[in-house]
PDB file of C-alpha atoms and ligand atoms in Angstrom:
ATOM      1  CA  UNK A   1      33.979   7.478  83.888  1.00 43.00           C
ATOM      2  CA  UNK A   2      30.298   6.538  83.982  1.00 49.00           C
ATOM      3  CA  UNK A   3      29.179   3.777  81.877  1.00 55.00           C
ATOM      4  CA  UNK A   4      26.836   6.235  80.194  1.00 69.00           C
ATOM      5  CA  UNK A   5      29.511   7.791  78.397  1.00 77.00           C
ATOM      6  CA  UNK A   6      30.798   4.477  76.731  1.00 93.00           C
ATOM      7  CA  UNK A   7      31.124   4.932  72.780  1.00 97.00           C
ATOM      8  CA  UNK A   8      30.568   2.048  70.326  1.00 98.00           C
ATOM      9  CA  UNK A   9      30.432   2.241  66.566  1.00 98.00           C
ATOM     10  CA  UNK A  10      28.456  -0.114  64.683  1.00 98.00           C
ATOM     11  CA  UNK A  11      28.653  -0.477  60.901  1.00 98.00           C
ATOM     12  CA  UNK A  12      25.037  -1.270  60.371  1.00 98.00           C
ATOM     13  CA  UNK A  13      25.143  -1.265  56.366  1.00 98.00           C
ATOM     14  CA  UNK A  14      28.518  -1.622  54.712  1.00 98.00           C
ATOM     15  CA  UNK A  15      27.526  -1.635  51.142  1.00 98.00           C
ATOM     16  CA  UNK A  16      27.530   0.441  47.997  1.00 98.00           C
ATOM     17  CA  UNK A  17      24.356   1.343  44.817  1.00 97.00           C
ATOM     18  CA  UNK A  18      24.833  -2.651  44.171  1.00 96.00           C
ATOM     19  CA  UNK A  19      22.017  -4.632  45.846  1.00 97.00           C
ATOM     20  CA  UNK A  20      24.447  -7.115  47.834  1.00 96.00           C
ATOM     21  CA  UNK A  21      22.198  -9.274  49.884  1.00 96.00           C
ATOM     22  CA  UNK A  22      25.263  -9.313  52.247  1.00 97.00           C
ATOM     23  CA  UNK A  23      25.575  -5.795  52.761  1.00 98.00           C
ATOM     24  CA  UNK A  24      22.730  -3.355  53.712  1.00 98.00           C
ATOM     25  CA  UNK A  25      23.156   0.152  52.056  1.00 98.00           C
ATOM     26  CA  UNK A  26      25.456   2.811  53.920  1.00 98.00           C
ATOM     27  CA  UNK A  27      24.608   3.548  57.518  1.00 98.00           C
ATOM     28  CA  UNK A  28      26.678   3.465  60.719  1.00 98.00           C
ATOM     29  CA  UNK A  29      25.401   3.971  64.221  1.00 98.00           C
ATOM     30  CA  UNK A  30      27.564   5.583  66.919  1.00 98.00           C
ATOM     31  CA  UNK A  31      26.109   4.751  70.411  1.00 98.00           C
ATOM     32  CA  UNK A  32      26.805   6.923  73.552  1.00 97.00           C
ATOM     33  CA  UNK A  33      25.393   5.182  76.548  1.00 95.00           C
ATOM     34  CA  UNK A  34      21.665   5.315  75.727  1.00 95.00           C
ATOM     35  CA  UNK A  35      21.873   7.403  72.777  1.00 97.00           C
ATOM     36  CA  UNK A  36      21.724   6.596  69.293  1.00 98.00           C
ATOM     37  CA  UNK A  37      23.197   8.614  66.532  1.00 98.00           C
ATOM     38  CA  UNK A  38      22.972   7.222  62.958  1.00 98.00           C
ATOM     39  CA  UNK A  39      24.817   8.443  59.795  1.00 99.00           C
ATOM     40  CA  UNK A  40      23.377   7.923  56.664  1.00 99.00           C
ATOM     41  CA  UNK A  41      20.203   5.567  55.962  1.00 98.00           C
ATOM     42  CA  UNK A  42      20.901   3.050  52.979  1.00 98.00           C
ATOM     43  CA  UNK A  43      18.139   0.644  52.293  1.00 98.00           C
ATOM     44  CA  UNK A  44      17.755  -2.053  54.888  1.00 98.00           C
ATOM     45  CA  UNK A  45      18.703   0.240  57.804  1.00 98.00           C
ATOM     46  CA  UNK A  46      16.043  -0.644  60.257  1.00 98.00           C
ATOM     47  CA  UNK A  47      16.497  -4.245  59.944  1.00 98.00           C
ATOM     48  CA  UNK A  48      20.127  -3.696  60.743  1.00 98.00           C
ATOM     49  CA  UNK A  49      19.118  -1.410  63.758  1.00 98.00           C
ATOM     50  CA  UNK A  50      17.096  -4.242  65.022  1.00 98.00           C
ATOM     51  CA  UNK A  51      19.909  -6.521  64.295  1.00 98.00           C
ATOM     52  CA  UNK A  52      22.134  -4.602  66.194  1.00 98.00           C
ATOM     53  CA  UNK A  53      19.691  -4.287  69.246  1.00 98.00           C
ATOM     54  CA  UNK A  54      19.251  -0.684  69.049  1.00 98.00           C
ATOM     55  CA  UNK A  55      16.220   0.662  69.850  1.00 97.00           C
ATOM     56  CA  UNK A  56      13.400   0.364  66.778  1.00 98.00           C
ATOM     57  CA  UNK A  57      11.075   3.241  68.099  1.00 96.00           C
ATOM     58  CA  UNK A  58      13.524   5.965  67.043  1.00 94.00           C
ATOM     59  CA  UNK A  59      17.017   7.126  67.131  1.00 96.00           C
ATOM     60  CA  UNK A  60      18.223  10.453  69.093  1.00 97.00           C
ATOM     61  CA  UNK A  61      19.329  11.672  65.684  1.00 98.00           C
ATOM     62  CA  UNK A  62      20.150  10.836  62.100  1.00 98.00           C
ATOM     63  CA  UNK A  63      22.947  12.871  60.128  1.00 99.00           C
ATOM     64  CA  UNK A  64      22.788  12.284  55.991  1.00 99.00           C
ATOM     65  CA  UNK A  65      25.967  12.725  54.343  1.00 98.00           C
ATOM     66  CA  UNK A  66      24.644  13.956  51.003  1.00 98.00           C
ATOM     67  CA  UNK A  67      21.485  12.939  49.199  1.00 98.00           C
ATOM     68  CA  UNK A  68      22.650  10.153  46.739  1.00 98.00           C
ATOM     69  CA  UNK A  69      20.019   7.315  46.827  1.00 98.00           C
ATOM     70  CA  UNK A  70      22.069   4.807  48.304  1.00 98.00           C
ATOM     71  CA  UNK A  71      22.457   7.033  51.192  1.00 98.00           C
ATOM     72  CA  UNK A  72      18.763   7.913  51.466  1.00 98.00           C
ATOM     73  CA  UNK A  73      16.743   5.146  50.346  1.00 98.00           C
ATOM     74  CA  UNK A  74      16.483   3.986  54.079  1.00 98.00           C
ATOM     75  CA  UNK A  75      15.282   7.173  55.238  1.00 98.00           C
ATOM     76  CA  UNK A  76      11.698   6.766  54.684  1.00 98.00           C
ATOM     77  CA  UNK A  77      12.282   3.520  56.705  1.00 98.00           C
ATOM     78  CA  UNK A  78      14.008   5.045  59.632  1.00 98.00           C
ATOM     79  CA  UNK A  79      11.156   7.770  59.523  1.00 98.00           C
ATOM     80  CA  UNK A  80       7.907   5.555  59.297  1.00 98.00           C
ATOM     81  CA  UNK A  81       9.103   2.079  60.731  1.00 98.00           C
ATOM     82  CA  UNK A  82      10.297   4.042  63.876  1.00 98.00           C
ATOM     83  CA  UNK A  83       6.557   5.779  64.133  1.00 97.00           C
ATOM     84  CA  UNK A  84       4.718   2.505  63.766  1.00 97.00           C
ATOM     85  CA  UNK A  85       7.001   0.944  66.453  1.00 97.00           C
ATOM     86  CA  UNK A  86       5.819   3.470  68.722  1.00 95.00           C
ATOM     87  CA  UNK A  87       7.921   6.896  67.903  1.00 96.00           C
ATOM     88  CA  UNK A  88       5.743  10.011  69.042  1.00 95.00           C
ATOM     89  CA  UNK A  89       8.175  12.627  68.923  1.00 95.00           C
ATOM     90  CA  UNK A  90       9.500  14.235  65.697  1.00 97.00           C
ATOM     91  CA  UNK A  91      12.666  12.371  64.085  1.00 97.00           C
ATOM     92  CA  UNK A  92      15.548  14.929  63.970  1.00 98.00           C
ATOM     93  CA  UNK A  93      17.362  14.598  60.885  1.00 98.00           C
ATOM     94  CA  UNK A  94      20.461  16.651  59.865  1.00 98.00           C
ATOM     95  CA  UNK A  95      21.730  17.145  56.293  1.00 98.00           C
ATOM     96  CA  UNK A  96      22.551  19.142  53.170  1.00 98.00           C
ATOM     97  CA  UNK A  97      20.447  21.531  51.282  1.00 98.00           C
ATOM     98  CA  UNK A  98      17.500  19.648  49.902  1.00 98.00           C
ATOM     99  CA  UNK A  99      16.995  17.432  52.849  1.00 98.00           C
ATOM    100  CA  UNK A 100      13.849  18.992  53.959  1.00 98.00           C
ATOM    101  CA  UNK A 101      12.116  18.912  50.509  1.00 98.00           C
ATOM    102  CA  UNK A 102      13.253  15.348  50.538  1.00 98.00           C
ATOM    103  CA  UNK A 103      11.429  14.677  53.755  1.00 98.00           C
ATOM    104  CA  UNK A 104       8.473  16.509  52.790  1.00 98.00           C
ATOM    105  CA  UNK A 105       8.347  14.629  49.888  1.00 98.00           C
ATOM    106  CA  UNK A 106       8.372  11.553  51.752  1.00 98.00           C
ATOM    107  CA  UNK A 107       5.467  12.385  53.951  1.00 97.00           C
ATOM    108  CA  UNK A 108       3.357  13.370  50.894  1.00 98.00           C
ATOM    109  CA  UNK A 109       4.230  10.105  49.174  1.00 98.00           C
ATOM    110  CA  UNK A 110       3.092   8.226  52.228  1.00 97.00           C
ATOM    111  CA  UNK A 111       0.007  10.174  53.095  1.00 97.00           C
ATOM    112  CA  UNK A 112      -2.458   7.647  52.666  1.00 97.00           C
ATOM    113  CA  UNK A 113      -0.503   5.306  54.805  1.00 97.00           C
ATOM    114  CA  UNK A 114      -0.135   7.720  57.681  1.00 96.00           C
ATOM    115  CA  UNK A 115      -4.065   8.519  57.399  1.00 95.00           C
ATOM    116  CA  UNK A 116      -5.251   5.072  57.278  1.00 96.00           C
ATOM    117  CA  UNK A 117      -2.695   4.218  60.269  1.00 95.00           C
ATOM    118  CA  UNK A 118      -4.006   7.123  62.542  1.00 94.00           C
ATOM    119  CA  UNK A 119      -7.841   6.848  61.494  1.00 94.00           C
ATOM    120  CA  UNK A 120      -7.982   3.254  61.353  1.00 92.00           C
ATOM    121  CA  UNK A 121      -7.916   0.062  63.849  1.00 91.00           C
ATOM    122  CA  UNK A 122      -4.373   0.703  64.376  1.00 88.00           C
ATOM    123  CA  UNK A 123      -4.807   3.643  66.181  1.00 89.00           C
ATOM    124  CA  UNK A 124      -1.310   5.298  65.356  1.00 87.00           C
ATOM    125  CA  UNK A 125      -0.443   8.371  66.830  1.00 88.00           C
ATOM    126  CA  UNK A 126      -1.237  11.260  65.007  1.00 88.00           C
ATOM    127  CA  UNK A 127       1.776  13.325  64.062  1.00 87.00           C
ATOM    128  CA  UNK A 128       4.132  10.724  65.454  1.00 90.00           C
ATOM    129  CA  UNK A 129       5.766  10.404  61.924  1.00 95.00           C
ATOM    130  CA  UNK A 130       6.859  13.965  61.837  1.00 96.00           C
ATOM    131  CA  UNK A 131      10.461  14.859  61.016  1.00 98.00           C
ATOM    132  CA  UNK A 132      12.350  17.593  62.402  1.00 98.00           C
ATOM    133  CA  UNK A 133      14.487  18.237  59.031  1.00 98.00           C
ATOM    134  CA  UNK A 134      17.739  20.748  59.769  1.00 98.00           C
ATOM    135  CA  UNK A 135      19.685  21.575  56.440  1.00 98.00           C
ATOM    136  CA  UNK A 136      23.117  22.300  57.714  1.00 98.00           C
ATOM    137  CA  UNK A 137      26.242  24.244  56.701  1.00 97.00           C
ATOM    138  CA  UNK A 138      29.905  23.480  58.046  1.00 98.00           C
ATOM    139  CA  UNK A 139      30.783  23.565  61.481  1.00 98.00           C
ATOM    140  CA  UNK A 140      29.388  21.981  64.664  1.00 98.00           C
ATOM    141  CA  UNK A 141      25.958  20.836  63.696  1.00 98.00           C
ATOM    142  CA  UNK A 142      25.026  19.056  67.146  1.00 98.00           C
ATOM    143  CA  UNK A 143      26.272  19.449  70.686  1.00 98.00           C
ATOM    144  CA  UNK A 144      24.659  18.036  73.491  1.00 97.00           C
ATOM    145  CA  UNK A 145      25.308  16.048  76.670  1.00 95.00           C
ATOM    146  CA  UNK A 146      29.174  15.788  75.720  1.00 96.00           C
ATOM    147  CA  UNK A 147      28.597  14.589  72.082  1.00 97.00           C
ATOM    148  CA  UNK A 148      29.706  16.977  69.443  1.00 98.00           C
ATOM    149  CA  UNK A 149      28.942  16.447  65.640  1.00 98.00           C
ATOM    150  CA  UNK A 150      30.944  18.495  63.096  1.00 98.00           C
ATOM    151  CA  UNK A 151      30.062  18.668  59.676  1.00 98.00           C
ATOM    152  CA  UNK A 152      33.116  18.788  57.256  1.00 98.00           C
ATOM    153  CA  UNK A 153      32.167  19.817  53.643  1.00 98.00           C
ATOM    154  CA  UNK A 154      33.813  17.147  51.152  1.00 98.00           C
ATOM    155  CA  UNK A 155      34.282  17.187  47.401  1.00 98.00           C
ATOM    156  CA  UNK A 156      31.652  14.530  45.715  1.00 98.00           C
ATOM    157  CA  UNK A 157      31.707  15.198  42.209  1.00 98.00           C
ATOM    158  CA  UNK A 158      29.115  17.788  41.066  1.00 97.00           C
ATOM    159  CA  UNK A 159      27.298  17.579  44.398  1.00 98.00           C
ATOM    160  CA  UNK A 160      27.260  20.950  45.725  1.00 97.00           C
ATOM    161  CA  UNK A 161      26.988  19.993  49.062  1.00 98.00           C
ATOM    162  CA  UNK A 162      28.283  16.717  50.629  1.00 98.00           C
ATOM    163  CA  UNK A 163      29.346  16.254  54.134  1.00 98.00           C
ATOM    164  CA  UNK A 164      31.731  14.037  56.178  1.00 98.00           C
ATOM    165  CA  UNK A 165      31.206  14.050  59.999  1.00 99.00           C
ATOM    166  CA  UNK A 166      33.302  14.055  63.104  1.00 98.00           C
ATOM    167  CA  UNK A 167      31.925  12.693  66.453  1.00 98.00           C
ATOM    168  CA  UNK A 168      33.553  13.775  69.553  1.00 98.00           C
ATOM    169  CA  UNK A 169      32.086  11.950  72.905  1.00 97.00           C
ATOM    170  CA  UNK A 170      33.565  11.954  76.326  1.00 93.00           C
ATOM    171  CA  UNK A 171      35.255   8.827  75.404  1.00 90.00           C
ATOM    172  CA  UNK A 172      36.109   8.734  71.745  1.00 97.00           C
ATOM    173  CA  UNK A 173      36.410  10.540  68.424  1.00 98.00           C
ATOM    174  CA  UNK A 174      35.342   9.025  65.044  1.00 98.00           C
ATOM    175  CA  UNK A 175      35.027  10.384  61.571  1.00 98.00           C
ATOM    176  CA  UNK A 176      32.934   9.060  58.975  1.00 98.00           C
ATOM    177  CA  UNK A 177      33.886  10.168  55.353  1.00 98.00           C
ATOM    178  CA  UNK A 178      30.619   9.755  53.554  1.00 98.00           C
ATOM    179  CA  UNK A 179      31.536   9.609  49.807  1.00 98.00           C
ATOM    180  CA  UNK A 180      34.424  11.823  48.781  1.00 98.00           C
ATOM    181  CA  UNK A 181      37.510  12.326  46.848  1.00 98.00           C
ATOM    182  CA  UNK A 182      40.792  13.215  48.535  1.00 98.00           C
ATOM    183  CA  UNK A 183      40.126  16.106  50.649  1.00 98.00           C
ATOM    184  CA  UNK A 184      42.463  18.488  52.758  1.00 98.00           C
ATOM    185  CA  UNK A 185      39.751  19.378  55.033  1.00 98.00           C
ATOM    186  CA  UNK A 186      38.805  16.010  55.692  1.00 98.00           C
ATOM    187  CA  UNK A 187      42.329  14.911  56.350  1.00 98.00           C
ATOM    188  CA  UNK A 188      42.714  17.715  58.995  1.00 98.00           C
ATOM    189  CA  UNK A 189      39.545  16.983  60.677  1.00 98.00           C
ATOM    190  CA  UNK A 190      40.588  13.052  60.968  1.00 98.00           C
ATOM    191  CA  UNK A 191      43.955  13.841  62.568  1.00 97.00           C
ATOM    192  CA  UNK A 192      44.563  11.062  65.566  1.00 95.00           C
ATOM    193  CA  UNK A 193      40.960  10.193  65.390  1.00 98.00           C
ATOM    194  CA  UNK A 194      40.481   7.171  67.200  1.00 98.00           C
ATOM    195  CA  UNK A 195      38.087   5.361  64.348  1.00 98.00           C
ATOM    196  CA  UNK A 196      38.423   6.654  60.829  1.00 98.00           C
ATOM    197  CA  UNK A 197      35.709   5.174  58.579  1.00 98.00           C
ATOM    198  CA  UNK A 198      36.420   5.748  54.565  1.00 98.00           C
ATOM    199  CA  UNK A 199      34.745   4.828  51.514  1.00 98.00           C
ATOM    200  CA  UNK A 200      37.192   3.532  48.911  1.00 98.00           C
ATOM    201  CA  UNK A 201      37.362   2.088  45.447  1.00 98.00           C
ATOM    202  CA  UNK A 202      40.052  -0.048  43.873  1.00 98.00           C
ATOM    203  CA  UNK A 203      42.237   1.948  41.861  1.00 97.00           C
ATOM    204  CA  UNK A 204      43.753  -0.938  39.842  1.00 96.00           C
ATOM    205  CA  UNK A 205      40.141  -1.833  38.825  1.00 97.00           C
ATOM    206  CA  UNK A 206      39.196   1.628  37.687  1.00 96.00           C
ATOM    207  CA  UNK A 207      38.563   0.897  33.862  1.00 97.00           C
ATOM    208  CA  UNK A 208      35.982   1.896  31.265  1.00 97.00           C
ATOM    209  CA  UNK A 209      32.793  -0.021  31.354  1.00 95.00           C
ATOM    210  CA  UNK A 210      31.103  -1.593  28.286  1.00 94.00           C
ATOM    211  CA  UNK A 211      28.221   0.450  28.460  1.00 95.00           C
ATOM    212  CA  UNK A 212      26.887   3.875  26.829  1.00 96.00           C
ATOM    213  CA  UNK A 213      29.001   6.433  28.888  1.00 95.00           C
ATOM    214  CA  UNK A 214      31.195   3.672  30.412  1.00 96.00           C
ATOM    215  CA  UNK A 215      34.214   5.168  28.952  1.00 97.00           C
ATOM    216  CA  UNK A 216      33.584   8.050  31.758  1.00 97.00           C
ATOM    217  CA  UNK A 217      33.799   5.607  34.649  1.00 97.00           C
ATOM    218  CA  UNK A 218      37.485   6.157  35.424  1.00 97.00           C
ATOM    219  CA  UNK A 219      36.695   9.797  35.455  1.00 98.00           C
ATOM    220  CA  UNK A 220      33.647   9.442  37.768  1.00 97.00           C
ATOM    221  CA  UNK A 221      35.643   7.276  40.041  1.00 98.00           C
ATOM    222  CA  UNK A 222      38.522  10.140  40.338  1.00 98.00           C
ATOM    223  CA  UNK A 223      36.168  12.917  40.649  1.00 98.00           C
ATOM    224  CA  UNK A 224      33.438  11.482  43.213  1.00 98.00           C
ATOM    225  CA  UNK A 225      35.494   8.682  45.138  1.00 98.00           C
ATOM    226  CA  UNK A 226      38.766   8.228  46.918  1.00 98.00           C
ATOM    227  CA  UNK A 227      40.977   5.444  45.789  1.00 98.00           C
ATOM    228  CA  UNK A 228      42.847   2.666  48.145  1.00 98.00           C
ATOM    229  CA  UNK A 229      46.231   4.263  47.392  1.00 98.00           C
ATOM    230  CA  UNK A 230      44.936   7.714  48.386  1.00 98.00           C
ATOM    231  CA  UNK A 231      43.135   6.407  51.402  1.00 98.00           C
ATOM    232  CA  UNK A 232      46.601   4.920  52.221  1.00 98.00           C
ATOM    233  CA  UNK A 233      48.511   7.999  51.873  1.00 98.00           C
ATOM    234  CA  UNK A 234      45.786  10.014  54.187  1.00 98.00           C
ATOM    235  CA  UNK A 235      45.847   7.403  56.921  1.00 98.00           C
ATOM    236  CA  UNK A 236      49.786   7.524  56.986  1.00 98.00           C
ATOM    237  CA  UNK A 237      49.130  11.114  57.589  1.00 98.00           C
ATOM    238  CA  UNK A 238      46.465  11.010  59.962  1.00 98.00           C
ATOM    239  CA  UNK A 239      47.244   8.013  62.066  1.00 98.00           C
ATOM    240  CA  UNK A 240      43.905   6.682  63.353  1.00 98.00           C
ATOM    241  CA  UNK A 241      43.693   4.139  65.827  1.00 98.00           C
ATOM    242  CA  UNK A 242      42.223   1.914  63.248  1.00 98.00           C
ATOM    243  CA  UNK A 243      40.984   2.311  59.761  1.00 98.00           C
ATOM    244  CA  UNK A 244      37.692   0.914  58.735  1.00 98.00           C
ATOM    245  CA  UNK A 245      36.887   0.445  55.215  1.00 98.00           C
ATOM    246  CA  UNK A 246      33.303   0.642  54.034  1.00 98.00           C
ATOM    247  CA  UNK A 247      31.219   1.516  50.736  1.00 98.00           C
ATOM    248  CA  UNK A 248      34.000  -0.447  48.935  1.00 98.00           C
ATOM    249  CA  UNK A 249      33.730  -0.159  45.152  1.00 98.00           C
ATOM    250  CA  UNK A 250      35.358  -3.354  44.360  1.00 97.00           C
ATOM    251  CA  UNK A 251      34.713  -3.899  40.769  1.00 96.00           C
ATOM    252  CA  UNK A 252      36.018  -7.453  40.505  1.00 96.00           C
ATOM    253  CA  UNK A 253      38.848  -6.637  42.941  1.00 97.00           C
ATOM    254  CA  UNK A 254      39.530  -8.891  45.854  1.00 98.00           C
ATOM    255  CA  UNK A 255      40.376  -7.635  49.661  1.00 98.00           C
ATOM    256  CA  UNK A 256      43.915  -8.557  49.439  1.00 98.00           C
ATOM    257  CA  UNK A 257      44.050  -6.207  46.338  1.00 98.00           C
ATOM    258  CA  UNK A 258      42.463  -3.662  48.460  1.00 98.00           C
ATOM    259  CA  UNK A 259      44.579  -4.112  51.463  1.00 98.00           C
ATOM    260  CA  UNK A 260      47.766  -3.826  49.034  1.00 98.00           C
ATOM    261  CA  UNK A 261      46.569  -0.665  47.568  1.00 98.00           C
ATOM    262  CA  UNK A 262      46.236   0.817  51.231  1.00 98.00           C
ATOM    263  CA  UNK A 263      49.428  -0.187  51.805  1.00 98.00           C
ATOM    264  CA  UNK A 264      51.122   0.983  48.592  1.00 98.00           C
ATOM    265  CA  UNK A 265      49.586   4.083  49.961  1.00 98.00           C
ATOM    266  CA  UNK A 266      51.894   4.143  53.108  1.00 98.00           C
ATOM    267  CA  UNK A 267      49.730   3.189  55.781  1.00 98.00           C
ATOM    268  CA  UNK A 268      50.611   0.552  58.126  1.00 98.00           C
ATOM    269  CA  UNK A 269      48.543   0.967  60.824  1.00 98.00           C
ATOM    270  CA  UNK A 270      45.576  -1.221  61.828  1.00 98.00           C
ATOM    271  CA  UNK A 271      42.886  -1.760  59.300  1.00 98.00           C
ATOM    272  CA  UNK A 272      39.588  -3.737  58.783  1.00 98.00           C
ATOM    273  CA  UNK A 273      37.475  -4.077  55.767  1.00 98.00           C
ATOM    274  CA  UNK A 274      33.987  -3.704  57.553  1.00 98.00           C
ATOM    275  CA  UNK A 275      31.191  -6.251  57.330  1.00 98.00           C
ATOM    276  CA  UNK A 276      27.708  -5.403  58.407  1.00 98.00           C
ATOM    277  CA  UNK A 277      26.981  -5.184  62.141  1.00 98.00           C
ATOM    278  CA  UNK A 278      30.698  -5.126  63.250  1.00 98.00           C
ATOM    279  CA  UNK A 279      31.598  -2.936  66.205  1.00 98.00           C
ATOM    280  CA  UNK A 280      34.597  -0.886  67.118  1.00 98.00           C
TER     281      UNK A 280
HETATM  282 ZN1   ZN B 301      27.537   6.189  47.927  1.00 54.34          ZN
HETATM  283 ZN1   ZN B 302      27.650   9.497  46.717  1.00 54.34          ZN
END
């Protein structure tokens, strides 16, 4: 098989809303030959794209799981920094309803910047900051040159639309959960996948928090996210080549507790708690 079909998954950012200096915001790259697909754009994403040695002048396409800020704060970075670094074609971004309004607002928010860069001595390329925002429904959203991306609707609290993505390339299959609670659709779409990337929280640490509204925290976790035991149960049924944990809500817990929770769910296969810039 030609080397152009090689598929590498890079965890660009493995963090949560917590600004942990060691963990950039949620973002995962799937690199197929010379094409780069980025899933979610958490804060810090372009620093991690550069650290991974990927092109800084624009990715092939970006896919957003949902519009929570921790997954989208890096989207203007992905858009404007790649333009400043040389991108001249519109950046293609897929995501749920509301994506286009968000990217339109980005362009409006940085209108003075783009004007100065174009009319000033930087001689920025007019229009190079453009965005081709595509609001998606479930199903195949991208299919080109042997790479197919399928959006799977997932339940994430009271978000009307949130998606996981399955990526099929000539060599591998990858599922990226985004943020989700337990989902039969996600489990079905993940069956036998080579790389299963899951968000997770530590069930044993789900307790009310000492702040106004903090009594709702356990309910929030149950309705918006998936626990270690639930991920273990899902992975035991799905049997992925490797289970990669990211966006971990530790809440004071440890990696050993996390692994114990996954095992309690019944999964005994290969398991990695991802760090930024790991490759799979
Ligand atoms: Zn999140
Ligand atoms: Zn979320």
